[in-house]
Short mmCIF file of C-alpha atoms and ligand atoms in Angstrom, two decimals:
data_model
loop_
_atom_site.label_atom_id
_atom_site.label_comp_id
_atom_site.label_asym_id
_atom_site.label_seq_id
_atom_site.Cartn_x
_atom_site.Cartn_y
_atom_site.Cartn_z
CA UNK A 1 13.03 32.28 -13.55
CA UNK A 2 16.10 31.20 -13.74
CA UNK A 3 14.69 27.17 -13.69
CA UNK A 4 13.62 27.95 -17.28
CA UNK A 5 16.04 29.69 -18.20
CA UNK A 6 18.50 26.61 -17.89
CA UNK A 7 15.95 24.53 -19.94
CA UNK A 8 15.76 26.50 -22.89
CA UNK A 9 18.15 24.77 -25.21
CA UNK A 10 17.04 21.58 -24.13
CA UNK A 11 13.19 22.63 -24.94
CA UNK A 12 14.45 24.55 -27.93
CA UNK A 13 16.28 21.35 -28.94
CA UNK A 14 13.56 19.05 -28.81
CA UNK A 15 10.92 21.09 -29.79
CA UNK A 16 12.57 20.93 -33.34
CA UNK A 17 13.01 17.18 -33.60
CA UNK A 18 9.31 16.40 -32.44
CA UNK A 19 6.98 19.24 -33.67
CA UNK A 20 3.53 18.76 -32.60
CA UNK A 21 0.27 20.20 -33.61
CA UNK A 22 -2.07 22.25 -31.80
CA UNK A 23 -5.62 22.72 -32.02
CA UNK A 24 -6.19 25.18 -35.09
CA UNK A 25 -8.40 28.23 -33.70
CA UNK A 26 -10.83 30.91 -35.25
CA UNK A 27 -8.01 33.46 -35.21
CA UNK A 28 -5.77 31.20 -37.54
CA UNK A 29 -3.44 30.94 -34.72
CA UNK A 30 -2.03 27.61 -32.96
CA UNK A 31 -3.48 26.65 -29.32
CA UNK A 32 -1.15 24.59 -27.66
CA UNK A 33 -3.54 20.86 -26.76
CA UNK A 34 -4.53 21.35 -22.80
CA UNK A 35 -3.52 19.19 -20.17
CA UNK A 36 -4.75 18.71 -17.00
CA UNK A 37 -2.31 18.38 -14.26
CA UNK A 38 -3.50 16.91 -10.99
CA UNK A 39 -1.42 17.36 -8.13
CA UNK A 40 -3.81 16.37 -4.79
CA UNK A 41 -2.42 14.44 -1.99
CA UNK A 42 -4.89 12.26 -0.21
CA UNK A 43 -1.71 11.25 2.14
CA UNK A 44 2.31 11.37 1.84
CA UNK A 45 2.81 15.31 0.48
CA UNK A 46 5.71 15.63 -1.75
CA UNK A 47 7.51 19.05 -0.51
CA UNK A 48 8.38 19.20 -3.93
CA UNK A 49 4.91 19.20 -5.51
CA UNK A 50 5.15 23.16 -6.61
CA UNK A 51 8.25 22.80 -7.92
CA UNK A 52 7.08 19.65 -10.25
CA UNK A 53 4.01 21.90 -11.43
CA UNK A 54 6.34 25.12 -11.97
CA UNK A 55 8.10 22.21 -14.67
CA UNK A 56 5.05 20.48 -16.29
CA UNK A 57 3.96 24.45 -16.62
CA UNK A 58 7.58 25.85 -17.89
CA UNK A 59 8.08 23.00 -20.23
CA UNK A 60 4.78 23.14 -21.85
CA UNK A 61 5.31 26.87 -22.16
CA UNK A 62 8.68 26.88 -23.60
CA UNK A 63 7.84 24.31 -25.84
CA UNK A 64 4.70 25.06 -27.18
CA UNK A 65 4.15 22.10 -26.68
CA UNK A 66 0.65 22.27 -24.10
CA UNK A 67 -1.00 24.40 -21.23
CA UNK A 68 -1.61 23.56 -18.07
CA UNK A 69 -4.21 24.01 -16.31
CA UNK A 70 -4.29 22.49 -12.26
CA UNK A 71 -6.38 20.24 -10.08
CA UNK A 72 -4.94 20.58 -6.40
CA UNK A 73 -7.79 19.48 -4.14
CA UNK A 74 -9.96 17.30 -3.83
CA UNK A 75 -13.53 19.26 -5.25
CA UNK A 76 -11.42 20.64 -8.10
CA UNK A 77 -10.31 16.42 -9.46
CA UNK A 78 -13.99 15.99 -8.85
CA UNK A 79 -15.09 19.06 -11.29
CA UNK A 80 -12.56 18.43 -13.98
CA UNK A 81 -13.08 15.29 -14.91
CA UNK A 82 -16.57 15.03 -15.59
CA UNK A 83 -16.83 13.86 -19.17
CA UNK A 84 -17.52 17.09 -20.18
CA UNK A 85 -14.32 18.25 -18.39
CA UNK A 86 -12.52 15.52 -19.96
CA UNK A 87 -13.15 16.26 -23.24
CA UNK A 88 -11.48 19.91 -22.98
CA UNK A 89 -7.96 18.13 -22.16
CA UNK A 90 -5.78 16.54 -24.28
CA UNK A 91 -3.32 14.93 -21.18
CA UNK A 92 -3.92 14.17 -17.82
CA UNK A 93 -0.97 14.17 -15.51
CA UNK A 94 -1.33 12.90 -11.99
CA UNK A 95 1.92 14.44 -11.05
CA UNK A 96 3.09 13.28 -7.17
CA UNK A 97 -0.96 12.52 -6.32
CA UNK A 98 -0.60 10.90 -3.32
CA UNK A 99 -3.21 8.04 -2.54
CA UNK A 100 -6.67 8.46 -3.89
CA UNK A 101 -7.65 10.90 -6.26
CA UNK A 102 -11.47 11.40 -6.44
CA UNK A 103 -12.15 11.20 -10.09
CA UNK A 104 -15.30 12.04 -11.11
CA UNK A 105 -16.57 9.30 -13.13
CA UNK A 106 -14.27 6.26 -13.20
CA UNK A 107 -15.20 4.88 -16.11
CA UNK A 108 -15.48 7.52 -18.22
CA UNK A 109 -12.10 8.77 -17.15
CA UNK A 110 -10.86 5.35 -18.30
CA UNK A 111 -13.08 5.62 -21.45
CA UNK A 112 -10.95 9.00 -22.19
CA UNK A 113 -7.76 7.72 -22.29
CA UNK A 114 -9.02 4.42 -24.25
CA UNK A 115 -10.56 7.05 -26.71
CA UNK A 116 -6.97 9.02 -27.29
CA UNK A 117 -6.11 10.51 -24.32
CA UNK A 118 -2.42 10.88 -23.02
CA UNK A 119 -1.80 9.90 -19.25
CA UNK A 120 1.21 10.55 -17.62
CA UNK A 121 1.92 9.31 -14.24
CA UNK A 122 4.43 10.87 -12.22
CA UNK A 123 6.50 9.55 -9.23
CA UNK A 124 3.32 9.47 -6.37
CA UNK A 125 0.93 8.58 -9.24
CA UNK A 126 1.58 4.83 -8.45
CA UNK A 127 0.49 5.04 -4.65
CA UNK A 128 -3.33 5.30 -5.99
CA UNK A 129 -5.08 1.95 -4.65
CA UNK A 130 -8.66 0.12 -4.58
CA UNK A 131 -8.71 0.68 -8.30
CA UNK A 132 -7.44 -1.98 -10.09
CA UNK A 133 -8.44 -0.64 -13.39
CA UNK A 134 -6.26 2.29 -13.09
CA UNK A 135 -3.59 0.38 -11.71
CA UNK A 136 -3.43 -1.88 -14.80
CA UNK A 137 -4.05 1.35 -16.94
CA UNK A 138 -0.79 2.46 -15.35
CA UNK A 139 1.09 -0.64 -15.68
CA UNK A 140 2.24 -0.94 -11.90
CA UNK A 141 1.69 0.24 -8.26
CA UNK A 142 3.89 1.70 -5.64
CA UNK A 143 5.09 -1.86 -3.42
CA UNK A 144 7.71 0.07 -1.39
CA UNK A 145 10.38 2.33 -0.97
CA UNK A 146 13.71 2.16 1.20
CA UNK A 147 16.03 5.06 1.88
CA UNK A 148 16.92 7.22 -0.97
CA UNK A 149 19.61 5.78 -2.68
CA UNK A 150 22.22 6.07 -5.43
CA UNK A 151 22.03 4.10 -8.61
CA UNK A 152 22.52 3.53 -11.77
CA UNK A 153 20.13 3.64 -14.39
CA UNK A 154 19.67 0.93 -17.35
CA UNK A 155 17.84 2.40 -20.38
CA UNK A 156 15.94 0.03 -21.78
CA UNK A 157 15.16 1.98 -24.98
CA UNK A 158 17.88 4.38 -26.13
CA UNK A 159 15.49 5.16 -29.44
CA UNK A 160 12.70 6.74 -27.48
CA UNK A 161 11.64 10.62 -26.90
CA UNK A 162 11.91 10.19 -23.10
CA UNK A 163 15.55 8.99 -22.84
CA UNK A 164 17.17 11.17 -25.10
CA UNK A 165 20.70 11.98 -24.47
CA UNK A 166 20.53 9.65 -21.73
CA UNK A 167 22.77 6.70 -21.13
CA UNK A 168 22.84 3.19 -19.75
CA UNK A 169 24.18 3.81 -16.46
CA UNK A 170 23.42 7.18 -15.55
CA UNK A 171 24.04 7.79 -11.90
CA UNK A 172 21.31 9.52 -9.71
CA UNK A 173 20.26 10.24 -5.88
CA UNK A 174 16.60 9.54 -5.44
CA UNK A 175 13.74 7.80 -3.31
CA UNK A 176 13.40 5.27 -5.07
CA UNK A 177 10.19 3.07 -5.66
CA UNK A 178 9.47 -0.60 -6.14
CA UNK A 179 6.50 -1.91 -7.78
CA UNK A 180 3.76 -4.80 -8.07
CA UNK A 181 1.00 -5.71 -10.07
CA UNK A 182 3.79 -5.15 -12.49
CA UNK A 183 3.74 -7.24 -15.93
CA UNK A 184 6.56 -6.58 -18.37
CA UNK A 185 4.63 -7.92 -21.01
CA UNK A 186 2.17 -5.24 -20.59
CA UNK A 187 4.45 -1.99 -20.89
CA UNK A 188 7.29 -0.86 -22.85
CA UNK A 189 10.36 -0.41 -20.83
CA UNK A 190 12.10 2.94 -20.64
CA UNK A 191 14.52 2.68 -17.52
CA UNK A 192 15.10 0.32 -14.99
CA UNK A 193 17.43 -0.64 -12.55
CA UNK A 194 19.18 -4.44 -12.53
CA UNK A 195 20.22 -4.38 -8.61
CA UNK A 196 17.37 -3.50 -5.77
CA UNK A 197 18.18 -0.17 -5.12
CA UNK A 198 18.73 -0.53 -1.37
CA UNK A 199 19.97 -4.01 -1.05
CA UNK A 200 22.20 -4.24 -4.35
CA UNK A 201 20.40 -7.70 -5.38
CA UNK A 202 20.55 -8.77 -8.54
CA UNK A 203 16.92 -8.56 -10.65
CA UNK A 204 15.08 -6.34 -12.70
CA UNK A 205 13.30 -3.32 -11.04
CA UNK A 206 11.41 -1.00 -13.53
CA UNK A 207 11.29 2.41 -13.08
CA UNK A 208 10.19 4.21 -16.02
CA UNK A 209 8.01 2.74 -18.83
CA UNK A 210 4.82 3.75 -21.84
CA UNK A 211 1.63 1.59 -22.55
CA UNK A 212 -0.71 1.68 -25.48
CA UNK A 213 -4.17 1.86 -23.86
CA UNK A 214 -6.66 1.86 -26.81
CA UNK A 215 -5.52 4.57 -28.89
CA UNK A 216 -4.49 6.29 -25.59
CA UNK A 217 -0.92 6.91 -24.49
CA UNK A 218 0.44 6.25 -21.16
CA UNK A 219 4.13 7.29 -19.44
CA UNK A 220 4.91 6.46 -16.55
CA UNK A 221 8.01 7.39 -14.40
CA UNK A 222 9.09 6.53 -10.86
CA UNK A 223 11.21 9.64 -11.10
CA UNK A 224 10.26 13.06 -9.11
CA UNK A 225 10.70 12.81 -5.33
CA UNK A 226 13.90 15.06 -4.81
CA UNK A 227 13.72 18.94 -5.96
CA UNK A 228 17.37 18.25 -6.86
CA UNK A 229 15.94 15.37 -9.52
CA UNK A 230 12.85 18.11 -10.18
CA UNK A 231 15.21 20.49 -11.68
CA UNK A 232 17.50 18.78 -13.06
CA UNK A 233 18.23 19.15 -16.89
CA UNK A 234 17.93 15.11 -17.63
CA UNK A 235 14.76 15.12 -15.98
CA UNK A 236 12.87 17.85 -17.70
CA UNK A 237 14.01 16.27 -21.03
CA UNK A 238 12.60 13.29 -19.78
CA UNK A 239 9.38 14.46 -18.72
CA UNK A 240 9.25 16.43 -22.01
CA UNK A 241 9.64 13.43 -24.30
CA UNK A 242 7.15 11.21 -22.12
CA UNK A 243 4.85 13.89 -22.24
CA UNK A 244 5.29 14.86 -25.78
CA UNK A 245 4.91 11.21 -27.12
CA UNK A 246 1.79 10.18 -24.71
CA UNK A 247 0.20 13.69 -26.68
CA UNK A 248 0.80 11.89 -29.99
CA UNK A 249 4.44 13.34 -30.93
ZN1 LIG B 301 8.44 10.22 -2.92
#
């Protein structure tokens, strides 16, 4: 495993500025909170899918931080998140779902998050449609994307657990995606981009952001189409510090 391998300092490094705790258990032991990563594609499939689950599963691991457990099709989104389900997870990531994703109960999945539960949507998350409810849970929707690009990235907050050691102006390669039904009032910007990726117009163009939902937490980022991006060290910090502050760290 050499993938983890490379994080370790990173993980080791973070895990020390931003403990978290786990669910005490009968043993006197520590269980790490659960999340439930859900990784079905209802149309575009992301080659890079198993890679993105060997992270969210390598980082919670090496972290401490949470286990995974997976939802990959279709009847097993529909049989963990019943409310009872629900109520076993700490996190839900939709990580690269592509389209629909047949949640159980709508409303009570909503209800979850409102009630404390961390969601995390990854790159494909934003293509879910005909709900606006989620989509306003996430704070945007996939508009578009163009051919991959390279850019530079604008953090937006230097301060926060998700864009640590990153700076203004980091240059990456990736597909990257546009958004509506986006309200900047409504989220708290992480990264963003202030040309169009493809066309080099000036504007703003988030990319990365967190919402208060209740006392749910939600993360968002566009980030997570190329393997190269997948496993690369800035992105598994990222994805550790969104994931770690949507849990409450
Ligand atoms: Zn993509």
């Amino acid at each position: 495993m050499r993938l983890l391998r490379a994080f370790t300092p990173v993980v080791v490094a973070v895990a020390m500025v931003l403990p978290l705790a786990g669910t005490p258990t009968a043993a006197g032991g520590e269980e790490p909170p659960r999340l439930l990563a859900v990784t079905v594609a209802n149309g575009y499939v992301h080659e890079v899918t198993p890679v993105l689950e060997e992270v969210l599963e390598g980082l919670g691991r090496e972290s401490g931080g949470w286990g995974v457990d997976f939802a990959r099709t279709n009847e097993a989104v529909k049989e963990k998140t019943t409310p009872e389900a629900l109520a076993g997870y700490r996190g839900v990531v939709f990580a690269n779902t592509s389209r629909d994703v047949p949640v159980a109960d709508r409303e009570a999945f909503l209800a979850w998050v409102e009630e404390g539960g961390a969601f995390v949507g990854v790159h494909g998350a934003s293509t879910l449609e005909g709900w606006p409810e989620f989509t306003a849970l996430l704070g945007g929707q996939f508009d578009y994307h163009k051919e991959q690009a390279t850019v530079k990235v604008r953090v937006d907050d230097a301060g926060h657990a998700a864009t640590e050691g990153l700076e203004s102006g980091f240059e990456i390669h990736e597909e990257m995606y546009l958004y509506r039904h986006f309200d900047r009032q409504r989220v708290h910007m992480l990264l963003s981009l202030d040309r169009h990726p493809n066309t080099g117009e000036p504007g703003f163009f988030p990319w990365a952001w967190t919402r208060v939902q209740g006392r749910g937490r939600v993360f968002h980022t566009g980030a997570g189409h190329r393997e190269d991006i997948v496993r690369s060290d800035w992105f598994a910090r990222h994805l550790l510090g969104g994931i770690r502050w949507s849990l409450g760290g």
